[in-house]
Amino acid sequence: MHSSVNTSANHPYIPSTDSERAEMLGVIGVDSLDGLLGDIPPEQRHPKLNLAPGLSEQELSAEFGAIAAENASSSSGYISFLGAGSYNHYIPSTVRSILQRGEFVTAYTPYQPEAAQGTLQVAFEFQTVICQLTGMEVANAGMYDGPTAFAEACLMAARVTKRTKIGVLASADSRLPATLLAYSKYQAIEIVSIDSQATEIPDDLACIGIQSPNFFGEIEDVERLTDLAHANGALSVVHVNPIALGLFRPPGDFDVDIVTAEGQPLGVPMAFGGPYVGLFACKKAHVRQVPGRIIGRTIDTKGRTGYALTLQTREQHIRRERATSNICTSTQLIGLMVTVYAATLGKQGIKDLANLCYQKAHYAASEIDRLDGFSVDSTGAYFHEFVITCPDSPSKINAALLDEKIIGGLDISDRSDNGMLVAVTETSSRADIDRFVAALSKIGAAS
Amino acid sequence: MYPEELKYSKEHEWVRMNGNIAEVGVTVFAQESLGDVVFVDLPEAGTEVEQFAKFGEIESVKAVSDLFSPVGGKILEINSEATDRPEAVNEEPYDSGWLIKVEISDTAQLDALMDAATYEATLE
Amino acid sequence: MTISTIAANAGDIDRRLLMDRSVPGRKAFTVPESDVSEQALPDAGMLRDDVELPEVSQLEVIRYFSVLSQLNFSIDTNFYPLGSCTMKYNPKINDELSNLPGLADIHPLQPDETVQGAIRLLKNLQDDLGEITGLPGVSLAPLAGAQGEYAGLLITRAYHDARNDSERVVAIVPDSAHGTNPASAAMAGLEVATVRSDDQGNVDVENLRELADSRTAVFMLTIPSTLGLFEPNILEITKIVHDAGGLVYADGANLNALLGIVKLGDLGVDICHSNLHKTFSTPHGGGGPGSGPVMVSDELAKFLPKPVAEKTGDGYVLATPEQSIGPINGFHGSFSIAARAYAYIRALGLEGMQSVSENAVISANYIQARLKDKYDLAADRYCMHETVLSATRQKKRGVAGLDIAKRLLDFGIHAPTMYFPMIVDEALMVEPTESESKETLDHFIAVMRQIDDEIDSAPELVLDAPHDLPVTRLDEATAARKPVLRWTAEE
């Protein structure tokens, strides 16, 4: 199908004018664009494209305003108690401000380090922050998200131990083993479930993959499970919540081998699921098996400090089919947000924030536990998420809550009868929590 | 550039015989092509290796190459200087930059290797 | 003009890290006091001591990161002719709109009925990408091109598994392929067979005919190729692969050459991915986040990764296709990146889209025409949206492609893509994009010609470049031999 290309369309994003194009075509030595497309089969050239005409910026804004208005969020008066891997935290003004800097936003991957010292030094700071939070020796510059970081960590454990069986605790978020399965399906890897209370494990595991706090919000006995793994020649892979690390002992205290996490809680908007950043840290001894980019410090020809990508021979652009991972573009700008966030909260802020989330969650839990028909199921220590058993199906409860502009916790009745996973962060005021509790009480009484 | 007393493989490794112990490393050509060597990945002492089979890897900043053993036998020793200070491979590829010592199973294998002149001719 | 004359001329810039600037007691933020009754903390043995994080004031945070940003090249400040990266203008309105309340603050697990706007946006983008590529089955789940590529290979394997054809374990990949191609193939458990390129940079069709057989799962091809060239034999190539029972996967990294010019689906392609952070203007961010949607023919749509946005009678839902390869990451993909790409497509519209590729192709050929007397071309024919130069003549005069790249930095121009594709000696891959004015192209051409002259008149200028940046060439060997990967306290 032939459709004429409008060569006089001048769009704000496309500077060349008709006369400039004509001049360039003259230099090239052809009459028109078609003179350059000779290799494209004529029948397939210039197909009809069913796309709407372009919008001005003002019209585009109006369209997006309408799209946004159809979604329920805190900006449209809703309060929410959803967590399960993505959390509503307050994002400091410093993060949004630094994100305005086009030199960070529109820079390329730092393959030419002399032209990217900003990106590289930020990435080095990011690696430092991750090590400080997790207590581990080395960290990479970030992966796609928490679950893919966890999957890559388990595959790394398989490479290091030269074993093919990966154990994942049954209490983990099912998205973790599901993503691991996607990454390992066609490599002779077997995934087995391990109970949190296990005192014995198969002697051919590459690792035990532990999520702590686990899917239900509870802290696992990372020390005991790590010792158990090591006693059987396996590595310990622990997937953490980075805000929880402001309060609870980091995995580095327990001789854990690899740590992963979803970095979203550290200053990244929930944004309907992405983009986020996967955190990845491990023992120095394993650094050559680490996937993803790593930034190192060095000096230039004048002895000045500088930063550059290092240990690149692990990566796809050099090792190709033998690379530690196929990852290329990852999540650098999200890593910048995390770094600014960590610098802003600082030593005291991260502690205060973790404590505040803990306080509000435990308050909410104790209030809900008092309600007729509801009970809080968390048995051990938990951070800011807990499971409640509802008097009726959580989906019904949530439908009723929505009528009150409350987004309830995640329906986890597939894993826990009439179970709802409730998350509370510093963004829920006491009034919000009390409103939630009152609504549950009313709905519970009516059910 | 290519010491006369050594034997060479087409994968740019050299062999120095001492009784039936073969000292193995990479040639000047190899380390020049690689550039600054940053890492050498060698197997543990005691590992058996076949002639011309891969026994490890050598990395520079921007490249990684397999290392192929010019002789077969048991690896008796690996050079910790090369693993601790990979630049030794660039500085003295035939001396302090040696990689492994192999107790060879069959001296007839050496017939499959080239002498210095033949190897140098292959580089043109 | 070089980057930030302030930074470059400030003598030694203070490169101290945040932990070295910290002073105990300083803070940049106050967390509110608790408004609930005090709750008992767990056993002290579970709790940590302090976290070692910086202690600086808020101004110090802002100043530190602001000064660092000035050490970067970026599209906003510099011309970035990086081949295969499509460093086009990242429209600011896209950043603004994707951050709107109602878009930035919605949770991925909210019930579908509370996020109809978001799902509608995803559906519309799916439709547009399907229309542009001619492959109507679309999932926006993959978080980058490499993940989209991997999803495409999982779909390939699912397709052959469904046909009970377990022999199909080979991925044929051209010798010019991007590193992620064989890396993704290995992850998908496929053996990699390499097909040669001929001296014109095209796939050697006879070699492909020899390789394609009953073990061929897929042929992975970049279109246009990594040399910026369109395969003249594309229809024959896809037929050979289909006749052998394999699928054709197109790496869509170079889609900027094809918008409105040809649809991949019309060429016999079964699966492709696209990079929203290349063709569709979403920002590179210094290395991501990206988004790598995967597009497939109708027949393969049932294998797409979840979720796929669908329109039902009542509204919009996030659905899982009937034989989906499943989830490949945590949630629904890079939503705010998808939002930016959607804004871009809506702003350009039909005519704008067609204009993009037309101008990208003309600009690249213009550069090629005006430099080919000085620099060898990888292939002597018209290119598409990028041209691959080879610095072989310059190498003979003592200067490598790398040196030319570093010298370009002194002129405020980011180096082109280097040493890729691997089959071209001293490759310099130049992609201007349609965003750049003719003055910028002419300036680039003049600088490249000047550098070529400098090789003879002042070689140290080139060999020791860059001279005017915050750092000169870095010792990457020591960085790899003795890695220092984080801040530590001085002893």
PDB file of N, CA and C in Angstrom, chain A residues 224-266:
ATOM      1  N   ARG A 224      19.848 -18.615  61.459  1.00  0.00           N
ATOM      2  CA  ARG A 224      19.733 -20.070  61.546  1.00  0.00           C
ATOM      3  C   ARG A 224      19.708 -20.702  60.155  1.00  0.00           C
ATOM      4  N   LEU A 225      18.933 -20.080  59.251  1.00  0.00           N
ATOM      5  CA  LEU A 225      18.813 -20.642  57.908  1.00  0.00           C
ATOM      6  C   LEU A 225      20.123 -20.522  57.139  1.00  0.00           C
ATOM      7  N   THR A 226      20.865 -19.439  57.386  1.00  0.00           N
ATOM      8  CA  THR A 226      22.163 -19.282  56.717  1.00  0.00           C
ATOM      9  C   THR A 226      23.135 -20.352  57.206  1.00  0.00           C
ATOM     10  N   ASP A 227      23.169 -20.577  58.501  1.00  0.00           N
ATOM     11  CA  ASP A 227      24.036 -21.636  59.041  1.00  0.00           C
ATOM     12  C   ASP A 227      23.658 -22.986  58.439  1.00  0.00           C
ATOM     13  N   LEU A 228      22.366 -23.239  58.338  1.00  0.00           N
ATOM     14  CA  LEU A 228      21.890 -24.502  57.770  1.00  0.00           C
ATOM     15  C   LEU A 228      22.344 -24.635  56.312  1.00  0.00           C
ATOM     16  N   ALA A 229      22.220 -23.542  55.564  1.00  0.00           N
ATOM     17  CA  ALA A 229      22.667 -23.577  54.170  1.00  0.00           C
ATOM     18  C   ALA A 229      24.153 -23.905  54.099  1.00  0.00           C
ATOM     19  N   HIS A 230      24.951 -23.159  54.860  1.00  0.00           N
ATOM     20  CA  HIS A 230      26.404 -23.339  54.813  1.00  0.00           C
ATOM     21  C   HIS A 230      26.816 -24.742  55.243  1.00  0.00           C
ATOM     22  N   ALA A 231      26.120 -25.284  56.221  1.00  0.00           N
ATOM     23  CA  ALA A 231      26.445 -26.642  56.682  1.00  0.00           C
ATOM     24  C   ALA A 231      26.231 -27.660  55.570  1.00  0.00           C
ATOM     25  N   ASN A 232      25.437 -27.302  54.577  1.00  0.00           N
ATOM     26  CA  ASN A 232      25.163 -28.211  53.475  1.00  0.00           C
ATOM     27  C   ASN A 232      25.815 -27.764  52.162  1.00  0.00           C
ATOM     28  N   GLY A 233      26.796 -26.865  52.267  1.00  0.00           N
ATOM     29  CA  GLY A 233      27.514 -26.431  51.069  1.00  0.00           C
ATOM     30  C   GLY A 233      26.710 -25.516  50.168  1.00  0.00           C
ATOM     31  N   ALA A 234      25.623 -24.958  50.701  1.00  0.00           N
ATOM     32  CA  ALA A 234      24.786 -24.069  49.889  1.00  0.00           C
ATOM     33  C   ALA A 234      25.031 -22.624  50.296  1.00  0.00           C
ATOM     34  N   LEU A 235      24.664 -21.694  49.401  1.00  0.00           N
ATOM     35  CA  LEU A 235      24.761 -20.279  49.736  1.00  0.00           C
ATOM     36  C   LEU A 235      23.446 -19.790  50.337  1.00  0.00           C
ATOM     37  N   SER A 236      23.532 -18.655  50.999  1.00  0.00           N
ATOM     38  CA  SER A 236      22.347 -18.029  51.564  1.00  0.00           C
ATOM     39  C   SER A 236      22.027 -16.777  50.755  1.00  0.00           C
ATOM     40  N   VAL A 237      20.840 -16.735  50.163  1.00  0.00           N
ATOM     41  CA  VAL A 237      20.392 -15.580  49.370  1.00  0.00           C
ATOM     42  C   VAL A 237      19.223 -14.961  50.115  1.00  0.00           C
ATOM     43  N   VAL A 238      19.336 -13.712  50.511  1.00  0.00           N
ATOM     44  CA  VAL A 238      18.280 -13.103  51.320  1.00  0.00           C
ATOM     45  C   VAL A 238      17.720 -11.869  50.626  1.00  0.00           C
ATOM     46  N   HIS A 239      16.410 -11.821  50.474  1.00  0.00           N
ATOM     47  CA  HIS A 239      15.696 -10.722  49.815  1.00  0.00           C
ATOM     48  C   HIS A 239      15.051  -9.887  50.903  1.00  0.00           C
ATOM     49  N   VAL A 240      15.468  -8.623  51.030  1.00  0.00           N
ATOM     50  CA  VAL A 240      15.067  -7.801  52.172  1.00  0.00           C
ATOM     51  C   VAL A 240      14.189  -6.632  51.754  1.00  0.00           C
ATOM     52  N   ASN A 241      13.665  -5.918  52.753  1.00  0.00           N
ATOM     53  CA  ASN A 241      12.995  -4.639  52.522  1.00  0.00           C
ATOM     54  C   ASN A 241      13.959  -3.554  52.980  1.00  0.00           C
ATOM     55  N   PRO A 242      14.349  -2.625  52.120  1.00  0.00           N
ATOM     56  CA  PRO A 242      15.406  -1.685  52.485  1.00  0.00           C
ATOM     57  C   PRO A 242      15.030  -0.741  53.627  1.00  0.00           C
ATOM     58  N   ILE A 243      13.758  -0.378  53.768  1.00  0.00           N
ATOM     59  CA  ILE A 243      13.378   0.506  54.868  1.00  0.00           C
ATOM     60  C   ILE A 243      13.477  -0.256  56.198  1.00  0.00           C
ATOM     61  N   ALA A 244      13.119  -1.528  56.164  1.00  0.00           N
ATOM     62  CA  ALA A 244      13.211  -2.358  57.379  1.00  0.00           C
ATOM     63  C   ALA A 244      14.633  -2.383  57.908  1.00  0.00           C
ATOM     64  N   LEU A 245      15.607  -2.195  57.004  1.00  0.00           N
ATOM     65  CA  LEU A 245      17.010  -2.223  57.430  1.00  0.00           C
ATOM     66  C   LEU A 245      17.382  -1.005  58.265  1.00  0.00           C
ATOM     67  N   GLY A 246      16.474  -0.042  58.401  1.00  0.00           N
ATOM     68  CA  GLY A 246      16.713   1.065  59.314  1.00  0.00           C
ATOM     69  C   GLY A 246      16.470   0.653  60.754  1.00  0.00           C
ATOM     70  N   LEU A 247      15.827  -0.482  60.917  1.00  0.00           N
ATOM     71  CA  LEU A 247      15.456  -0.941  62.264  1.00  0.00           C
ATOM     72  C   LEU A 247      16.084  -2.290  62.600  1.00  0.00           C
ATOM     73  N   PHE A 248      15.977  -3.227  61.671  1.00  0.00           N
ATOM     74  CA  PHE A 248      16.395  -4.592  61.950  1.00  0.00           C
ATOM     75  C   PHE A 248      17.839  -4.846  61.540  1.00  0.00           C
ATOM     76  N   ARG A 249      18.469  -5.836  62.162  1.00  0.00           N
ATOM     77  CA  ARG A 249      19.851  -6.183  61.856  1.00  0.00           C
ATOM     78  C   ARG A 249      19.975  -6.568  60.384  1.00  0.00           C
ATOM     79  N   PRO A 250      21.034  -6.077  59.740  1.00  0.00           N
ATOM     80  CA  PRO A 250      21.185  -6.353  58.301  1.00  0.00           C
ATOM     81  C   PRO A 250      21.705  -7.767  58.063  1.00  0.00           C
ATOM     82  N   PRO A 251      21.454  -8.305  56.892  1.00  0.00           N
ATOM     83  CA  PRO A 251      21.902  -9.667  56.567  1.00  0.00           C
ATOM     84  C   PRO A 251      23.415  -9.841  56.641  1.00  0.00           C
ATOM     85  N   GLY A 252      24.159  -8.743  56.425  1.00  0.00           N
ATOM     86  CA  GLY A 252      25.613  -8.837  56.530  1.00  0.00           C
ATOM     87  C   GLY A 252      26.081  -9.321  57.893  1.00  0.00           C
ATOM     88  N   ASP A 253      25.269  -9.125  58.916  1.00  0.00           N
ATOM     89  CA  ASP A 253      25.621  -9.600  60.266  1.00  0.00           C
ATOM     90  C   ASP A 253      25.630 -11.114  60.359  1.00  0.00           C
ATOM     91  N   PHE A 254      24.945 -11.773  59.413  1.00  0.00           N
ATOM     92  CA  PHE A 254      24.717 -13.218  59.552  1.00  0.00           C
ATOM     93  C   PHE A 254      25.473 -14.054  58.531  1.00  0.00           C
ATOM     94  N   ASP A 255      26.516 -13.458  57.914  1.00  0.00           N
ATOM     95  CA  ASP A 255      27.338 -14.220  56.965  1.00  0.00           C
ATOM     96  C   ASP A 255      26.546 -14.644  55.733  1.00  0.00           C
ATOM     97  N   VAL A 256      25.527 -13.865  55.404  1.00  0.00           N
ATOM     98  CA  VAL A 256      24.741 -14.136  54.203  1.00  0.00           C
ATOM     99  C   VAL A 256      25.627 -13.914  52.980  1.00  0.00           C
ATOM    100  N   ASP A 257      25.400 -14.700  51.922  1.00  0.00           N
ATOM    101  CA  ASP A 257      26.256 -14.613  50.741  1.00  0.00           C
ATOM    102  C   ASP A 257      25.803 -13.567  49.740  1.00  0.00           C
ATOM    103  N   ILE A 258      24.510 -13.527  49.441  1.00  0.00           N
ATOM    104  CA  ILE A 258      23.989 -12.569  48.469  1.00  0.00           C
ATOM    105  C   ILE A 258      22.710 -11.945  49.039  1.00  0.00           C
ATOM    106  N   VAL A 259      22.574 -10.643  48.865  1.00  0.00           N
ATOM    107  CA  VAL A 259      21.377  -9.935  49.330  1.00  0.00           C
ATOM    108  C   VAL A 259      20.732  -9.232  48.146  1.00  0.00           C
ATOM    109  N   THR A 260      19.424  -9.346  48.040  1.00  0.00           N
ATOM    110  CA  THR A 260      18.702  -8.601  47.010  1.00  0.00           C
ATOM    111  C   THR A 260      17.550  -7.858  47.679  1.00  0.00           C
ATOM    112  N   ALA A 261      16.955  -6.926  46.952  1.00  0.00           N
ATOM    113  CA  ALA A 261      15.814  -6.196  47.487  1.00  0.00           C
ATOM    114  C   ALA A 261      15.140  -5.433  46.363  1.00  0.00           C
ATOM    115  N   GLU A 262      13.906  -5.064  46.618  1.00  0.00           N
ATOM    116  CA  GLU A 262      13.232  -4.099  45.759  1.00  0.00           C
ATOM    117  C   GLU A 262      13.592  -2.721  46.308  1.00  0.00           C
ATOM    118  N   GLY A 263      14.199  -1.865  45.477  1.00  0.00           N
ATOM    119  CA  GLY A 263      14.644  -0.553  45.941  1.00  0.00           C
ATOM    120  C   GLY A 263      13.550   0.505  45.918  1.00  0.00           C
ATOM    121  N   GLN A 264      12.371   0.181  45.411  1.00  0.00           N
ATOM    122  CA  GLN A 264      11.309   1.180  45.238  1.00  0.00           C
ATOM    123  C   GLN A 264      10.983   1.974  46.518  1.00  0.00           C
ATOM    124  N   PRO A 265      10.957   1.341  47.689  1.00  0.00           N
ATOM    125  CA  PRO A 265      10.605   2.119  48.879  1.00  0.00           C
ATOM    126  C   PRO A 265      11.546   3.290  49.163  1.00  0.00           C
ATOM    127  N   LEU A 266      12.728   3.289  48.563  1.00  0.00           N
ATOM    128  CA  LEU A 266      13.728   4.326  48.838  1.00  0.00           C
ATOM    129  C   LEU A 266      13.576   5.515  47.887  1.00  0.00           C
TER     130      LEU A 266
END
